[in-house]
Amino acid sequence: MKVSIEKQSDGTYIAYNTTGDKVQLIGTGNTVKEAKEDFFNSLDEILQTYKEIGDDIPAFLDEEIDFRFDISSLFEYYSMFNVSALGRYLGINDSLMRQYRIGDTPISDKQLEKIEAGIHRLGTELAALRLV
Protein backbone atom coordinates (compact mmCIF):
# COMPACT_ATOMS: atom_id res chain seq x y z
CA MET A 1 0.00 0.00 0.00
CA LYS A 2 1.33 3.43 -0.90
CA VAL A 3 1.11 6.01 1.88
CA SER A 4 1.93 9.69 1.45
CA ILE A 5 3.28 11.72 4.34
CA GLU A 6 3.04 15.47 3.99
CA LYS A 7 3.48 18.59 6.06
CA GLN A 8 0.22 20.51 6.35
CA SER A 9 -0.14 24.29 6.29
CA ASP A 10 -0.55 24.39 10.10
CA GLY A 11 2.82 22.66 10.58
CA THR A 12 1.42 19.24 11.51
CA TYR A 13 1.87 16.10 9.44
CA ILE A 14 -0.60 13.79 7.74
CA ALA A 15 -0.16 10.22 6.51
CA TYR A 16 -2.79 8.78 4.15
CA ASN A 17 -3.09 5.88 1.76
CA THR A 18 -3.08 6.64 -1.95
CA THR A 19 -3.99 3.11 -3.02
CA GLY A 20 -7.12 1.15 -2.26
CA ASP A 21 -10.49 2.50 -3.28
CA LYS A 22 -12.61 0.99 -0.50
CA VAL A 23 -10.89 2.46 2.55
CA GLN A 24 -9.23 5.80 3.29
CA LEU A 25 -6.85 5.64 6.23
CA ILE A 26 -5.48 8.79 7.83
CA GLY A 27 -2.97 9.49 10.56
CA THR A 28 -2.01 12.90 11.86
CA GLY A 29 0.49 14.26 14.35
CA ASN A 30 2.83 17.02 15.34
CA THR A 31 5.72 14.97 13.94
CA VAL A 32 6.07 12.46 11.12
CA LYS A 33 6.57 9.73 13.71
CA GLU A 34 3.25 10.62 15.38
CA ALA A 35 1.46 10.71 12.02
CA LYS A 36 2.86 7.26 11.13
CA GLU A 37 1.84 5.85 14.53
CA ASP A 38 -1.67 7.29 14.12
CA PHE A 39 -1.84 5.83 10.61
CA PHE A 40 -0.92 2.37 11.92
CA ASN A 41 -3.54 2.83 14.63
CA SER A 42 -6.16 3.57 11.94
CA LEU A 43 -5.02 0.51 10.01
CA ASP A 44 -5.31 -1.72 13.09
CA GLU A 45 -8.79 -0.37 13.84
CA ILE A 46 -10.09 -0.99 10.31
CA LEU A 47 -8.60 -4.52 10.22
CA GLN A 48 -10.27 -5.26 13.56
CA THR A 49 -13.59 -3.93 12.23
CA TYR A 50 -13.41 -6.16 9.14
CA LYS A 51 -12.70 -9.17 11.37
CA GLU A 52 -15.53 -8.33 13.78
CA ILE A 53 -18.15 -8.03 11.03
CA GLY A 54 -16.77 -11.06 9.21
CA ASP A 55 -16.20 -9.20 5.95
CA ASP A 56 -13.35 -9.95 3.55
CA ILE A 57 -10.34 -7.72 4.15
CA PRO A 58 -9.39 -5.79 1.01
CA ALA A 59 -6.10 -7.15 -0.34
CA PHE A 60 -4.34 -3.78 -0.31
CA LEU A 61 -4.65 -3.63 3.49
CA ASP A 62 -2.34 -6.65 3.76
CA GLU A 63 0.30 -5.21 1.43
CA GLU A 64 3.65 -3.95 2.66
CA ILE A 65 3.47 -0.22 3.30
CA ASP A 66 5.48 2.00 0.97
CA PHE A 67 5.86 5.41 2.62
CA ARG A 68 6.36 8.41 0.35
CA PHE A 69 7.48 11.71 1.84
CA ASP A 70 7.19 15.28 0.75
CA ILE A 71 10.44 17.23 1.23
CA SER A 72 9.44 18.81 4.55
CA SER A 73 8.38 15.46 5.99
CA LEU A 74 11.54 13.77 4.75
CA PHE A 75 13.81 16.20 6.56
CA GLU A 76 11.68 16.16 9.71
CA TYR A 77 11.71 12.36 9.92
CA TYR A 78 15.31 11.87 8.82
CA SER A 79 16.69 14.72 10.89
CA MET A 80 20.23 13.31 10.65
CA PHE A 81 20.37 14.78 7.14
CA ASN A 82 22.01 18.18 7.07
CA VAL A 83 19.86 19.99 4.52
CA SER A 84 22.62 22.29 3.28
CA ALA A 85 25.21 19.51 3.02
CA LEU A 86 22.77 17.29 1.16
CA GLY A 87 22.01 20.18 -1.18
CA ARG A 88 25.71 20.56 -1.96
CA TYR A 89 26.01 16.79 -2.54
CA LEU A 90 23.05 16.96 -4.94
CA GLY A 91 24.27 20.11 -6.67
CA ILE A 92 21.32 22.18 -5.42
CA ASN A 93 21.71 25.60 -3.83
CA ASP A 94 21.81 25.39 0.00
CA SER A 95 19.32 28.20 0.45
CA LEU A 96 16.88 26.61 -1.97
CA MET A 97 17.10 23.29 -0.15
CA ARG A 98 16.30 25.02 3.14
CA GLN A 99 13.29 26.68 1.51
CA TYR A 100 12.11 23.28 0.26
CA ARG A 101 12.49 21.86 3.78
CA ILE A 102 10.40 24.64 5.30
CA GLY A 103 7.80 24.26 2.58
CA ASP A 104 7.94 27.91 1.49
CA THR A 105 8.94 27.19 -2.09
CA PRO A 106 7.12 24.97 -4.56
CA ILE A 107 9.25 22.19 -5.99
CA SER A 108 9.07 20.96 -9.56
CA ASP A 109 8.73 17.29 -10.49
CA LYS A 110 12.13 17.49 -12.17
CA GLN A 111 13.75 18.81 -8.98
CA LEU A 112 12.00 16.13 -6.90
CA GLU A 113 13.37 13.46 -9.23
CA LYS A 114 16.88 14.94 -8.90
CA ILE A 115 16.67 14.90 -5.10
CA GLU A 116 15.26 11.38 -4.97
CA ALA A 117 17.88 10.03 -7.40
CA GLY A 118 20.64 11.69 -5.39
CA ILE A 119 19.37 10.24 -2.11
CA HIS A 120 19.22 6.79 -3.72
CA ARG A 121 22.78 7.25 -4.99
CA LEU A 122 23.90 8.23 -1.49
CA GLY A 123 22.13 5.18 -0.07
CA THR A 124 23.94 2.92 -2.52
CA GLU A 125 27.27 4.47 -1.58
CA LEU A 126 26.54 4.06 2.12
CA ALA A 127 25.42 0.45 1.65
CA ALA A 128 28.72 -0.36 -0.06
CA LEU A 129 30.80 1.42 2.60
CA ARG A 130 33.21 -0.65 4.66
CA LEU A 131 34.89 0.62 7.82
CA VAL A 132 38.43 -0.26 8.84
Coordinates of C-alpha atoms in Angstrom, one line a residue:
M1 CA 0.0 0.0 0.0
K2 CA 1.3 3.4 -0.9
V3 CA 1.1 6.0 1.9
S4 CA 1.9 9.7 1.4
I5 CA 3.3 11.7 4.3
E6 CA 3.0 15.5 4.0
K7 CA 3.5 18.6 6.1
Q8 CA 0.2 20.5 6.4
S9 CA -0.1 24.3 6.3
D10 CA -0.6 24.4 10.1
G11 CA 2.8 22.7 10.6
T12 CA 1.4 19.2 11.5
Y13 CA 1.9 16.1 9.4
I14 CA -0.6 13.8 7.7
A15 CA -0.2 10.2 6.5
Y16 CA -2.8 8.8 4.2
N17 CA -3.1 5.9 1.8
T18 CA -3.1 6.6 -2.0
T19 CA -4.0 3.1 -3.0
G20 CA -7.1 1.1 -2.3
D21 CA -10.5 2.5 -3.3
K22 CA -12.6 1.0 -0.5
V23 CA -10.9 2.5 2.5
Q24 CA -9.2 5.8 3.3
L25 CA -6.9 5.6 6.2
I26 CA -5.5 8.8 7.8
G27 CA -3.0 9.5 10.6
T28 CA -2.0 12.9 11.9
G29 CA 0.5 14.3 14.4
N30 CA 2.8 17.0 15.3
T31 CA 5.7 15.0 13.9
V32 CA 6.1 12.5 11.1
K33 CA 6.6 9.7 13.7
E34 CA 3.3 10.6 15.4
A35 CA 1.5 10.7 12.0
K36 CA 2.9 7.3 11.1
E37 CA 1.8 5.9 14.5
D38 CA -1.7 7.3 14.1
F39 CA -1.8 5.8 10.6
F40 CA -0.9 2.4 11.9
N41 CA -3.5 2.8 14.6
S42 CA -6.2 3.6 11.9
L43 CA -5.0 0.5 10.0
D44 CA -5.3 -1.7 13.1
E45 CA -8.8 -0.4 13.8
I46 CA -10.1 -1.0 10.3
L47 CA -8.6 -4.5 10.2
Q48 CA -10.3 -5.3 13.6
T49 CA -13.6 -3.9 12.2
Y50 CA -13.4 -6.2 9.1
K51 CA -12.7 -9.2 11.4
E52 CA -15.5 -8.3 13.8
I53 CA -18.1 -8.0 11.0
G54 CA -16.8 -11.1 9.2
D55 CA -16.2 -9.2 6.0
D56 CA -13.3 -10.0 3.6
I57 CA -10.3 -7.7 4.2
P58 CA -9.4 -5.8 1.0
A59 CA -6.1 -7.2 -0.3
F60 CA -4.3 -3.8 -0.3
L61 CA -4.7 -3.6 3.5
D62 CA -2.3 -6.7 3.8
E63 CA 0.3 -5.2 1.4
E64 CA 3.7 -3.9 2.7
I65 CA 3.5 -0.2 3.3
D66 CA 5.5 2.0 1.0
F67 CA 5.9 5.4 2.6
R68 CA 6.4 8.4 0.4
F69 CA 7.5 11.7 1.8
D70 CA 7.2 15.3 0.8
I71 CA 10.4 17.2 1.2
S72 CA 9.4 18.8 4.6
S73 CA 8.4 15.5 6.0
L74 CA 11.5 13.8 4.7
F75 CA 13.8 16.2 6.6
E76 CA 11.7 16.2 9.7
Y77 CA 11.7 12.4 9.9
Y78 CA 15.3 11.9 8.8
S79 CA 16.7 14.7 10.9
M80 CA 20.2 13.3 10.7
F81 CA 20.4 14.8 7.1
N82 CA 22.0 18.2 7.1
V83 CA 19.9 20.0 4.5
S84 CA 22.6 22.3 3.3
A85 CA 25.2 19.5 3.0
L86 CA 22.8 17.3 1.2
G87 CA 22.0 20.2 -1.2
R88 CA 25.7 20.6 -2.0
Y89 CA 26.0 16.8 -2.5
L90 CA 23.1 17.0 -4.9
G91 CA 24.3 20.1 -6.7
I92 CA 21.3 22.2 -5.4
N93 CA 21.7 25.6 -3.8
D94 CA 21.8 25.4 0.0
S95 CA 19.3 28.2 0.5
L96 CA 16.9 26.6 -2.0
M97 CA 17.1 23.3 -0.2
R98 CA 16.3 25.0 3.1
Q99 CA 13.3 26.7 1.5
Y100 CA 12.1 23.3 0.3
R101 CA 12.5 21.9 3.8
I102 CA 10.4 24.6 5.3
G103 CA 7.8 24.3 2.6
D104 CA 7.9 27.9 1.5
T105 CA 8.9 27.2 -2.1
P106 CA 7.1 25.0 -4.6
I107 CA 9.3 22.2 -6.0
S108 CA 9.1 21.0 -9.6
D109 CA 8.7 17.3 -10.5
K110 CA 12.1 17.5 -12.2
Q111 CA 13.8 18.8 -9.0
L112 CA 12.0 16.1 -6.9
E113 CA 13.4 13.5 -9.2
K114 CA 16.9 14.9 -8.9
I115 CA 16.7 14.9 -5.1
E116 CA 15.3 11.4 -5.0
A117 CA 17.9 10.0 -7.4
G118 CA 20.6 11.7 -5.4
I119 CA 19.4 10.2 -2.1
H120 CA 19.2 6.8 -3.7
R121 CA 22.8 7.3 -5.0
L122 CA 23.9 8.2 -1.5
G123 CA 22.1 5.2 -0.1
T124 CA 23.9 2.9 -2.5
E125 CA 27.3 4.5 -1.6
L126 CA 26.5 4.1 2.1
A127 CA 25.4 0.5 1.7
A128 CA 28.7 -0.4 -0.1
L129 CA 30.8 1.4 2.6
R130 CA 33.2 -0.7 4.7
L131 CA 34.9 0.6 7.8
V132 CA 38.4 -0.3 8.8

